[in-house]
PDB file of C-alpha atoms in Angstrom:
ATOM      1  CA  MET A   5      -0.077   0.286   0.025  1.00 82.00           C
ATOM      2  CA  SER A   6       1.466   3.233  -0.582  1.00 91.00           C
ATOM      3  CA  GLY A   7       2.655   5.760   1.686  1.00 97.00           C
ATOM      4  CA  THR A   8       1.668   9.692   1.702  1.00 98.00           C
ATOM      5  CA  LEU A   9       3.490  12.903   1.081  1.00 98.00           C
ATOM      6  CA  THR A  10       2.419  15.043   4.275  1.00 98.00           C
ATOM      7  CA  VAL A  11       3.805  19.292   2.998  1.00 98.00           C
ATOM      8  CA  VAL A  12       4.366  20.673   6.921  1.00 98.00           C
ATOM      9  CA  GLY A  13       4.760  24.585   7.000  1.00 97.00           C
ATOM     10  CA  THR A  14       7.803  25.405   9.510  1.00 97.00           C
ATOM     11  CA  PRO A  15       8.637  28.768  11.427  1.00 97.00           C
ATOM     12  CA  ILE A  16       9.965  31.927   9.544  1.00 96.00           C
ATOM     13  CA  GLY A  17      11.317  33.111  12.738  1.00 93.00           C
ATOM     14  CA  ASN A  18       9.779  32.712  15.999  1.00 96.00           C
ATOM     15  CA  LEU A  19       9.605  28.374  16.465  1.00 96.00           C
ATOM     16  CA  GLY A  20       6.634  29.201  19.003  1.00 96.00           C
ATOM     17  CA  ASP A  21       4.729  29.600  15.992  1.00 97.00           C
ATOM     18  CA  PHE A  22       5.609  25.766  15.202  1.00 97.00           C
ATOM     19  CA  SER A  23       1.908  24.055  15.564  1.00 97.00           C
ATOM     20  CA  PRO A  24       0.838  20.463  17.748  1.00 97.00           C
ATOM     21  CA  ARG A  25       0.096  19.278  14.816  1.00 98.00           C
ATOM     22  CA  ALA A  26       2.992  19.895  12.845  1.00 98.00           C
ATOM     23  CA  GLN A  27       5.447  18.462  15.595  1.00 98.00           C
ATOM     24  CA  GLU A  28       3.510  15.487  14.940  1.00 98.00           C
ATOM     25  CA  ALA A  29       3.533  14.884  10.963  1.00 98.00           C
ATOM     26  CA  LEU A  30       7.153  14.892  11.667  1.00 98.00           C
ATOM     27  CA  ALA A  31       7.512  12.613  13.899  1.00 98.00           C
ATOM     28  CA  GLU A  32       4.626   9.936  13.015  1.00 97.00           C
ATOM     29  CA  ALA A  33       7.288   9.889   9.246  1.00 98.00           C
ATOM     30  CA  ASP A  34       9.013   7.465   7.784  1.00 98.00           C
ATOM     31  CA  PHE A  35      11.504  10.130   6.938  1.00 98.00           C
ATOM     32  CA  ILE A  36      11.594  13.577   5.885  1.00 98.00           C
ATOM     33  CA  ALA A  37      12.644  15.441   2.458  1.00 97.00           C
ATOM     34  CA  ALA A  38      14.468  18.812   4.055  1.00 96.00           C
ATOM     35  CA  GLU A  39      16.028  21.806   2.021  1.00 93.00           C
ATOM     36  CA  ASP A  40      18.924  21.960   3.911  1.00 94.00           C
ATOM     37  CA  THR A  41      19.104  19.253   6.782  1.00 96.00           C
ATOM     38  CA  ARG A  42      21.369  21.153   8.873  1.00 96.00           C
ATOM     39  CA  VAL A  43      19.124  23.639   9.450  1.00 96.00           C
ATOM     40  CA  THR A  44      16.026  21.068   9.634  1.00 97.00           C
ATOM     41  CA  MET A  45      18.403  19.101  12.162  1.00 97.00           C
ATOM     42  CA  LYS A  46      17.829  22.113  14.514  1.00 97.00           C
ATOM     43  CA  LEU A  47      13.797  22.373  13.996  1.00 97.00           C
ATOM     44  CA  LEU A  48      13.458  18.339  15.107  1.00 97.00           C
ATOM     45  CA  ALA A  49      16.249  19.067  18.146  1.00 97.00           C
ATOM     46  CA  HIS A  50      14.383  21.917  19.455  1.00 97.00           C
ATOM     47  CA  PHE A  51      11.465  19.647  19.647  1.00 97.00           C
ATOM     48  CA  GLY A  52      12.856  16.998  20.617  1.00 97.00           C
ATOM     49  CA  ILE A  53      12.330  14.551  17.137  1.00 97.00           C
ATOM     50  CA  ARG A  54      14.445  12.372  15.645  1.00 97.00           C
ATOM     51  CA  LYS A  55      13.777  11.362  12.041  1.00 97.00           C
ATOM     52  CA  PRO A  56      16.011  10.006   8.969  1.00 97.00           C
ATOM     53  CA  LEU A  57      16.162  12.604   6.275  1.00 97.00           C
ATOM     54  CA  VAL A  58      16.611  13.380   3.238  1.00 96.00           C
ATOM     55  CA  SER A  59      18.282  16.353   1.621  1.00 95.00           C
ATOM     56  CA  TYR A  60      15.730  17.561  -1.293  1.00 94.00           C
ATOM     57  CA  PHE A  61      17.076  20.737  -2.798  1.00 90.00           C
ATOM     58  CA  GLU A  62      17.246  23.247  -6.448  1.00 88.00           C
ATOM     59  CA  HIS A  63      20.369  20.730  -7.447  1.00 89.00           C
ATOM     60  CA  ASN A  64      18.889  17.705  -6.666  1.00 90.00           C
ATOM     61  CA  LYS A  65      15.265  17.680  -6.360  1.00 87.00           C
ATOM     62  CA  ARG A  66      14.786  15.483 -10.123  1.00 86.00           C
ATOM     63  CA  GLU A  67      16.566  12.203  -9.393  1.00 89.00           C
ATOM     64  CA  ARG A  68      15.869  12.847  -5.285  1.00 94.00           C
ATOM     65  CA  GLY A  69      12.494  13.392  -6.257  1.00 94.00           C
ATOM     66  CA  GLU A  70      12.504  10.045  -8.205  1.00 95.00           C
ATOM     67  CA  LEU A  71      14.262   7.902  -5.127  1.00 96.00           C
ATOM     68  CA  ILE A  72      11.263   9.552  -2.549  1.00 97.00           C
ATOM     69  CA  CYS A  73       8.547   8.818  -4.838  1.00 97.00           C
ATOM     70  CA  ARG A  74       9.329   4.765  -4.708  1.00 97.00           C
ATOM     71  CA  ARG A  75       9.737   4.977  -1.610  1.00 97.00           C
ATOM     72  CA  ILE A  76       6.251   5.934  -1.240  1.00 98.00           C
ATOM     73  CA  GLU A  77       4.524   4.074  -3.003  1.00 97.00           C
ATOM     74  CA  ALA A  78       6.677   1.454  -1.184  1.00 97.00           C
ATOM     75  CA  GLY A  79       4.504   2.399   2.015  1.00 97.00           C
ATOM     76  CA  GLU A  80       6.686   4.510   3.524  1.00 98.00           C
ATOM     77  CA  ASN A  81       4.901   8.180   5.057  1.00 98.00           C
ATOM     78  CA  CYS A  82       7.590  11.351   3.873  1.00 98.00           C
ATOM     79  CA  ALA A  83       7.435  14.746   5.261  1.00 98.00           C
ATOM     80  CA  LEU A  84       8.616  16.989   2.955  1.00 98.00           C
ATOM     81  CA  VAL A  85       9.868  20.782   4.158  1.00 97.00           C
ATOM     82  CA  SER A  86      11.824  23.458   3.316  1.00 95.00           C
ATOM     83  CA  ASP A  87      14.330  26.137   5.551  1.00 94.00           C
ATOM     84  CA  ALA A  88      10.979  28.039   6.471  1.00 95.00           C
ATOM     85  CA  GLY A  89       7.718  28.689   5.364  1.00 95.00           C
ATOM     86  CA  MET A  90       5.115  26.706   3.744  1.00 95.00           C
ATOM     87  CA  PRO A  91       7.237  24.012   1.362  1.00 96.00           C
ATOM     88  CA  ALA A  92       6.265  24.128  -2.856  1.00 94.00           C
ATOM     89  CA  ILE A  93       5.907  27.776  -2.267  1.00 92.00           C
ATOM     90  CA  SER A  94       8.597  29.970  -4.086  1.00 88.00           C
ATOM     91  CA  ASP A  95      10.455  26.545  -3.317  1.00 91.00           C
ATOM     92  CA  PRO A  96      12.011  23.455  -4.606  1.00 92.00           C
ATOM     93  CA  GLY A  97       8.888  21.367  -3.401  1.00 94.00           C
ATOM     94  CA  GLU A  98       7.192  22.318  -6.281  1.00 95.00           C
ATOM     95  CA  GLN A  99       8.156  20.056  -8.346  1.00 95.00           C
ATOM     96  CA  LEU A 100       8.025  16.546  -5.492  1.00 96.00           C
ATOM     97  CA  VAL A 101       4.385  17.490  -5.286  1.00 97.00           C
ATOM     98  CA  ALA A 102       4.058  17.484  -8.994  1.00 96.00           C
ATOM     99  CA  GLN A 103       5.685  14.293  -9.050  1.00 96.00           C
ATOM    100  CA  CYS A 104       3.669  12.780  -7.169  1.00 97.00           C
ATOM    101  CA  ALA A 105       0.751  14.143  -8.390  1.00 96.00           C
ATOM    102  CA  GLU A 106       1.877  12.723 -11.537  1.00 96.00           C
ATOM    103  CA  ARG A 107       1.552   9.512  -9.659  1.00 96.00           C
ATOM    104  CA  GLY A 108      -1.051   9.303  -8.152  1.00 97.00           C
ATOM    105  CA  ILE A 109       0.496   9.799  -4.428  1.00 98.00           C
ATOM    106  CA  ARG A 110      -2.179  10.528  -1.603  1.00 98.00           C
ATOM    107  CA  VAL A 111      -0.542  14.355  -0.788  1.00 98.00           C
ATOM    108  CA  VAL A 112      -2.051  16.134   2.319  1.00 98.00           C
ATOM    109  CA  ALA A 113      -0.644  19.566   4.086  1.00 98.00           C
ATOM    110  CA  VAL A 114       0.344  20.705   7.608  1.00 98.00           C
ATOM    111  CA  PRO A 115      -0.480  24.798   7.054  1.00 96.00           C
ATOM    112  CA  GLY A 116       1.688  26.801   9.047  1.00 94.00           C
ATOM    113  CA  PRO A 117       3.985  30.213   8.597  1.00 95.00           C
ATOM    114  CA  SER A 118       4.141  32.098   5.320  1.00 95.00           C
ATOM    115  CA  ALA A 119       5.843  35.405   4.665  1.00 96.00           C
ATOM    116  CA  VAL A 120       3.525  35.837   1.898  1.00 96.00           C
ATOM    117  CA  VAL A 121       0.609  36.330   3.785  1.00 96.00           C
ATOM    118  CA  THR A 122       2.378  37.559   7.298  1.00 97.00           C
ATOM    119  CA  ALA A 123       3.630  40.620   5.318  1.00 98.00           C
ATOM    120  CA  LEU A 124       0.427  41.192   3.197  1.00 97.00           C
ATOM    121  CA  ALA A 125      -1.681  41.702   6.215  1.00 97.00           C
ATOM    122  CA  LEU A 126       0.386  43.849   7.296  1.00 97.00           C
ATOM    123  CA  SER A 127       1.707  45.797   4.971  1.00 97.00           C
ATOM    124  CA  GLY A 128      -1.192  48.261   4.917  1.00 96.00           C
ATOM    125  CA  LEU A 129      -2.626  48.053   1.317  1.00 95.00           C
ATOM    126  CA  PRO A 130      -5.016  46.430  -0.278  1.00 92.00           C
ATOM    127  CA  THR A 131      -5.218  42.982   0.316  1.00 92.00           C
ATOM    128  CA  GLY A 132      -8.573  41.825  -1.399  1.00 90.00           C
ATOM    129  CA  ARG A 133      -7.238  40.458  -4.538  1.00 91.00           C
ATOM    130  CA  PHE A 134      -2.891  40.142  -4.809  1.00 96.00           C
ATOM    131  CA  THR A 135      -0.341  38.731  -6.633  1.00 97.00           C
ATOM    132  CA  PHE A 136       2.603  36.851  -5.215  1.00 97.00           C
ATOM    133  CA  GLU A 137       5.583  37.400  -8.003  1.00 97.00           C
ATOM    134  CA  GLY A 138       8.386  35.242  -5.698  1.00 94.00           C
ATOM    135  CA  PHE A 139      12.056  36.777  -6.400  1.00 94.00           C
ATOM    136  CA  LEU A 140      13.191  38.747  -9.500  1.00 95.00           C
ATOM    137  CA  SER A 141      14.999  37.408 -11.996  1.00 93.00           C
ATOM    138  CA  VAL A 142      18.963  38.012 -11.781  1.00 91.00           C
ATOM    139  CA  ASN A 143      18.810  37.978 -15.448  1.00 94.00           C
ATOM    140  CA  LYS A 144      18.936  41.755 -16.888  1.00 91.00           C
ATOM    141  CA  LYS A 145      16.436  40.933 -19.511  1.00 94.00           C
ATOM    142  CA  SER A 146      14.805  38.132 -17.689  1.00 95.00           C
ATOM    143  CA  ARG A 147      13.629  40.913 -14.934  1.00 94.00           C
ATOM    144  CA  ARG A 148      13.358  43.840 -17.713  1.00 93.00           C
ATOM    145  CA  GLU A 149      10.880  42.251 -19.230  1.00 96.00           C
ATOM    146  CA  HIS A 150       9.000  40.249 -15.730  1.00 96.00           C
ATOM    147  CA  LEU A 151       8.455  43.518 -14.808  1.00 96.00           C
ATOM    148  CA  GLU A 152       7.795  45.285 -18.324  1.00 95.00           C
ATOM    149  CA  LYS A 153       4.015  43.378 -17.808  1.00 95.00           C
ATOM    150  CA  LEU A 154       3.172  43.877 -14.381  1.00 96.00           C
ATOM    151  CA  LYS A 155       2.793  48.113 -15.652  1.00 94.00           C
ATOM    152  CA  GLY A 156      -0.926  47.501 -15.620  1.00 93.00           C
ATOM    153  CA  GLU A 157      -0.973  44.966 -12.681  1.00 95.00           C
ATOM    154  CA  GLU A 158      -4.258  46.266 -10.930  1.00 92.00           C
ATOM    155  CA  ARG A 159      -3.386  44.005  -8.057  1.00 95.00           C
ATOM    156  CA  THR A 160      -1.092  44.450  -4.681  1.00 97.00           C
ATOM    157  CA  MET A 161       1.726  42.238  -5.536  1.00 98.00           C
ATOM    158  CA  VAL A 162       4.269  40.795  -3.054  1.00 98.00           C
ATOM    159  CA  PHE A 163       8.169  40.090  -3.862  1.00 98.00           C
ATOM    160  CA  TYR A 164      11.226  38.077  -1.909  1.00 96.00           C
ATOM    161  CA  GLU A 165      14.485  39.742  -2.041  1.00 96.00           C
ATOM    162  CA  ALA A 166      17.197  39.340   0.110  1.00 94.00           C
ATOM    163  CA  PRO A 167      19.035  42.668   1.736  1.00 95.00           C
ATOM    164  CA  HIS A 168      22.449  42.763  -0.264  1.00 94.00           C
ATOM    165  CA  LYS A 169      19.931  43.222  -3.593  1.00 94.00           C
ATOM    166  CA  LEU A 170      17.452  45.215  -1.924  1.00 96.00           C
ATOM    167  CA  ALA A 171      18.811  48.434  -3.154  1.00 95.00           C
ATOM    168  CA  GLY A 172      19.012  47.437  -7.005  1.00 95.00           C
ATOM    169  CA  THR A 173      14.868  45.772  -7.241  1.00 96.00           C
ATOM    170  CA  LEU A 174      13.987  49.342  -5.083  1.00 97.00           C
ATOM    171  CA  ALA A 175      15.563  50.904  -8.164  1.00 96.00           C
ATOM    172  CA  ASP A 176      13.797  48.593 -10.831  1.00 97.00           C
ATOM    173  CA  LEU A 177      10.632  48.385  -9.475  1.00 97.00           C
ATOM    174  CA  LEU A 178      10.183  52.238  -8.780  1.00 97.00           C
ATOM    175  CA  GLU A 179      11.547  52.739 -13.489  1.00 96.00           C
ATOM    176  CA  ALA A 180       9.173  50.081 -14.131  1.00 96.00           C
ATOM    177  CA  LEU A 181       6.226  51.244 -12.217  1.00 96.00           C
ATOM    178  CA  GLY A 182       6.638  55.010 -10.994  1.00 96.00           C
ATOM    179  CA  ASP A 183       6.431  55.684  -7.533  1.00 97.00           C
ATOM    180  CA  ARG A 184       4.011  53.663  -5.245  1.00 96.00           C
ATOM    181  CA  ARG A 185       3.099  52.378  -2.054  1.00 97.00           C
ATOM    182  CA  VAL A 186       5.428  49.974  -0.906  1.00 98.00           C
ATOM    183  CA  ALA A 187       5.710  48.751   3.145  1.00 98.00           C
ATOM    184  CA  LEU A 188       8.628  47.101   3.206  1.00 98.00           C
ATOM    185  CA  ALA A 189       9.035  44.019   5.633  1.00 98.00           C
ATOM    186  CA  ARG A 190      12.098  42.186   7.180  1.00 96.00           C
ATOM    187  CA  GLU A 191      12.789  39.897   9.574  1.00 95.00           C
ATOM    188  CA  LEU A 192       9.489  38.511  10.739  1.00 96.00           C
ATOM    189  CA  THR A 193       7.999  37.019  13.450  1.00 96.00           C
ATOM    190  CA  LYS A 194      11.835  37.156  14.768  1.00 94.00           C
ATOM    191  CA  VAL A 195      13.219  39.485  17.717  1.00 93.00           C
ATOM    192  CA  HIS A 196      14.311  42.530  15.121  1.00 92.00           C
ATOM    193  CA  GLU A 197      10.902  42.373  12.958  1.00 96.00           C
ATOM    194  CA  GLU A 198      10.230  45.309  11.122  1.00 96.00           C
ATOM    195  CA  VAL A 199       7.455  46.613   8.445  1.00 97.00           C
ATOM    196  CA  LEU A 200       8.791  50.076   7.340  1.00 97.00           C
ATOM    197  CA  ARG A 201       5.535  51.817   5.572  1.00 98.00           C
ATOM    198  CA  THR A 202       6.423  54.146   2.909  1.00 97.00           C
ATOM    199  CA  THR A 203       6.689  54.622  -1.392  1.00 97.00           C
ATOM    200  CA  LEU A 204       9.176  53.173  -3.766  1.00 97.00           C
ATOM    201  CA  ALA A 205      11.329  56.710  -4.406  1.00 97.00           C
ATOM    202  CA  GLN A 206      11.657  57.162  -0.287  1.00 97.00           C
ATOM    203  CA  ALA A 207      12.537  53.428  -0.464  1.00 97.00           C
ATOM    204  CA  ALA A 208      14.980  53.936  -2.934  1.00 96.00           C
ATOM    205  CA  ARG A 209      16.349  56.943  -1.791  1.00 96.00           C
ATOM    206  CA  GLN A 210      17.113  55.082   1.838  1.00 95.00           C
ATOM    207  CA  TYR A 211      18.360  51.637   1.230  1.00 95.00           C
ATOM    208  CA  GLY A 212      20.516  53.168  -1.543  1.00 91.00           C
ATOM    209  CA  GLU A 213      23.856  52.659  -0.324  1.00 86.00           C
ATOM    210  CA  GLY A 214      23.612  49.250   1.430  1.00 83.00           C
ATOM    211  CA  GLY A 215      23.500  48.537   4.397  1.00 85.00           C
ATOM    212  CA  ALA A 216      19.560  46.690   4.135  1.00 91.00           C
ATOM    213  CA  LYS A 217      19.939  43.374   6.642  1.00 92.00           C
ATOM    214  CA  GLY A 218      17.829  40.823   6.794  1.00 91.00           C
ATOM    215  CA  GLU A 219      15.511  39.033   4.309  1.00 92.00           C
ATOM    216  CA  PHE A 220      12.843  40.968   3.336  1.00 97.00           C
ATOM    217  CA  VAL A 221       9.249  41.212   1.593  1.00 98.00           C
ATOM    218  CA  LEU A 222       8.245  43.952  -0.420  1.00 98.00           C
ATOM    219  CA  VAL A 223       4.304  44.253  -0.513  1.00 98.00           C
ATOM    220  CA  VAL A 224       3.796  46.971  -3.132  1.00 98.00           C
ATOM    221  CA  GLU A 225       0.554  48.835  -4.412  1.00 97.00           C
ATOM    222  CA  GLY A 226      -1.206  48.096  -8.031  1.00 95.00           C
ATOM    223  CA  ALA A 227      -1.561  50.826 -10.802  1.00 93.00           C
ATOM    224  CA  ALA A 228      -4.646  52.763 -10.266  1.00 86.00           C
ATOM    225  CA  PRO A 229      -7.560  50.672 -12.454  1.00 81.00           C
ATOM    226  CA  ALA A 230      -7.755  52.484 -16.157  1.00 75.00           C
ATOM    227  CA  ALA A 231     -10.522  55.103 -16.332  1.00 69.00           C
ATOM    228  CA  PRO A 232     -13.440  54.522 -18.732  1.00 68.00           C
ATOM    229  CA  ALA A 233     -13.512  57.395 -21.637  1.00 64.00           C
ATOM    230  CA  PRO A 234     -15.381  59.991 -21.084  1.00 69.00           C
ATOM    231  CA  GLY A 235     -19.139  59.912 -22.233  1.00 75.00           C
ATOM    232  CA  ALA A 236     -19.173  55.939 -19.713  1.00 81.00           C
ATOM    233  CA  THR A 237     -22.149  54.164 -19.732  1.00 89.00           C
ATOM    234  CA  VAL A 238     -23.952  53.494 -16.232  1.00 90.00           C
ATOM    235  CA  GLU A 239     -22.851  49.592 -15.972  1.00 90.00           C
ATOM    236  CA  GLU A 240     -18.575  51.000 -17.072  1.00 88.00           C
ATOM    237  CA  ALA A 241     -18.529  53.028 -14.454  1.00 89.00           C
ATOM    238  CA  ALA A 242     -19.885  50.789 -11.863  1.00 90.00           C
ATOM    239  CA  ALA A 243     -17.481  47.885 -13.402  1.00 90.00           C
ATOM    240  CA  LEU A 244     -14.971  50.608 -12.443  1.00 90.00           C
ATOM    241  CA  ALA A 245     -16.001  51.426  -8.304  1.00 91.00           C
ATOM    242  CA  LEU A 246     -16.394  47.347  -8.124  1.00 91.00           C
ATOM    243  CA  ARG A 247     -12.270  47.659  -9.015  1.00 89.00           C
ATOM    244  CA  TYR A 248     -12.282  50.335  -6.152  1.00 89.00           C
ATOM    245  CA  ALA A 249     -14.225  48.329  -3.933  1.00 89.00           C
ATOM    246  CA  GLU A 250     -12.326  44.699  -4.691  1.00 87.00           C
ATOM    247  CA  GLU A 251      -9.571  46.836  -2.878  1.00 84.00           C
ATOM    248  CA  GLY A 252     -10.818  47.415   0.147  1.00 84.00           C
ATOM    249  CA  VAL A 253     -12.989  51.133   0.235  1.00 85.00           C
ATOM    250  CA  SER A 254     -16.705  51.208   1.171  1.00 91.00           C
ATOM    251  CA  ALA A 255     -18.632  50.884  -2.092  1.00 92.00           C
ATOM    252  CA  SER A 256     -19.705  54.898  -1.079  1.00 92.00           C
ATOM    253  CA  GLU A 257     -16.293  55.559  -1.539  1.00 90.00           C
ATOM    254  CA  ALA A 258     -16.165  53.219  -4.605  1.00 91.00           C
ATOM    255  CA  ALA A 259     -19.083  55.151  -6.292  1.00 91.00           C
ATOM    256  CA  ARG A 260     -17.465  58.406  -5.079  1.00 91.00           C
ATOM    257  CA  ARG A 261     -14.368  57.815  -6.974  1.00 89.00           C
ATOM    258  CA  ALA A 262     -16.018  55.865 -10.180  1.00 89.00           C
ATOM    259  CA  ALA A 263     -18.265  58.783 -10.609  1.00 88.00           C
ATOM    260  CA  GLY A 264     -15.880  61.581 -10.352  1.00 85.00           C
ATOM    261  CA  GLU A 265     -13.478  59.766 -12.969  1.00 85.00           C
ATOM    262  CA  THR A 266     -16.872  59.576 -15.366  1.00 85.00           C
ATOM    263  CA  GLY A 267     -18.821  62.479 -14.906  1.00 83.00           C
ATOM    264  CA  LEU A 268     -21.563  60.552 -13.935  1.00 87.00           C
ATOM    265  CA  LYS A 269     -23.861  60.560 -10.855  1.00 90.00           C
ATOM    266  CA  LYS A 270     -22.696  59.163  -7.632  1.00 91.00           C
ATOM    267  CA  GLY A 271     -26.252  58.155  -6.815  1.00 92.00           C
ATOM    268  CA  GLN A 272     -26.236  56.470 -11.048  1.00 90.00           C
ATOM    269  CA  VAL A 273     -22.922  54.714  -9.812  1.00 91.00           C
ATOM    270  CA  TYR A 274     -23.998  53.146  -6.063  1.00 92.00           C
ATOM    271  CA  ARG A 275     -27.046  51.741  -6.871  1.00 92.00           C
ATOM    272  CA  ALA A 276     -25.682  50.400 -10.605  1.00 91.00           C
ATOM    273  CA  LEU A 277     -22.288  48.986  -8.341  1.00 91.00           C
ATOM    274  CA  LEU A 278     -25.063  47.504  -5.458  1.00 90.00           C
ATOM    275  CA  ALA A 279     -27.107  45.566  -8.031  1.00 88.00           C
ATOM    276  CA  LEU A 280     -23.406  44.396 -10.108  1.00 87.00           C
ATOM    277  CA  GLN A 281     -22.605  43.039  -6.350  1.00 86.00           C
ATOM    278  CA  GLN A 282     -25.633  41.462  -5.616  1.00 86.00           C
ATOM    279  CA  GLU A 283     -24.781  39.333  -9.198  1.00 81.00           C
ATOM    280  CA  GLU A 284     -21.583  38.483  -8.165  1.00 70.00           C
TER     281      GLU A 284
END
């Protein structure tokens, strides 16, 4: 009988965030696939867990994934962990989950801390709709193409960045997207946790000379919704108001903004917006 792959979220800084269920999942697994076995050994030692470890990281994921799948198919249960946070999210574990899915191996998850949603929740920016963009490529051409595609993105955007690359990334974001609100979250859940809510221009100046410390999550404001052309219909104005409402503003405020941009009466737009919301 085939075993199970259990995807286990681990702390992103504070060991107090490691849930009892996650501890139980590691304790009951036959073996653990870990991004860095040294990091995972420290976690296991802290909670008094002893289990065989198999290294699974970016440069061995193809062949090691095949080995792990065969062991699971032979009846063993494997727990997958990353160094911090949820495995398979901007993480090599994505490949292992895909391999298991292709082979019909049961995959379950024990949710845990995530830097993406933690930073988003602390950002003060709209959270109703967002897009996670991970790390920008170090290749200049790929990075430029990536940012070009994001110019009109209306959803809040979340990026990861290392401290030594922060200055360059902020400069590139400012050049590609223009000056927007941004929240820079560093060392989340750790002793020196900090969230700086500012603009891309101010952040680029502040970190332009380097000096950044700790791992960063950047939460960047999305592009303003494109306003309908003059002479817009009530339906078009209501659709614009709906986009504002999805960013977290009240229906009344969303209608006011859309009315101001289209030249229509707020009451008209408000009623059309409510009707549109009821349809959804």
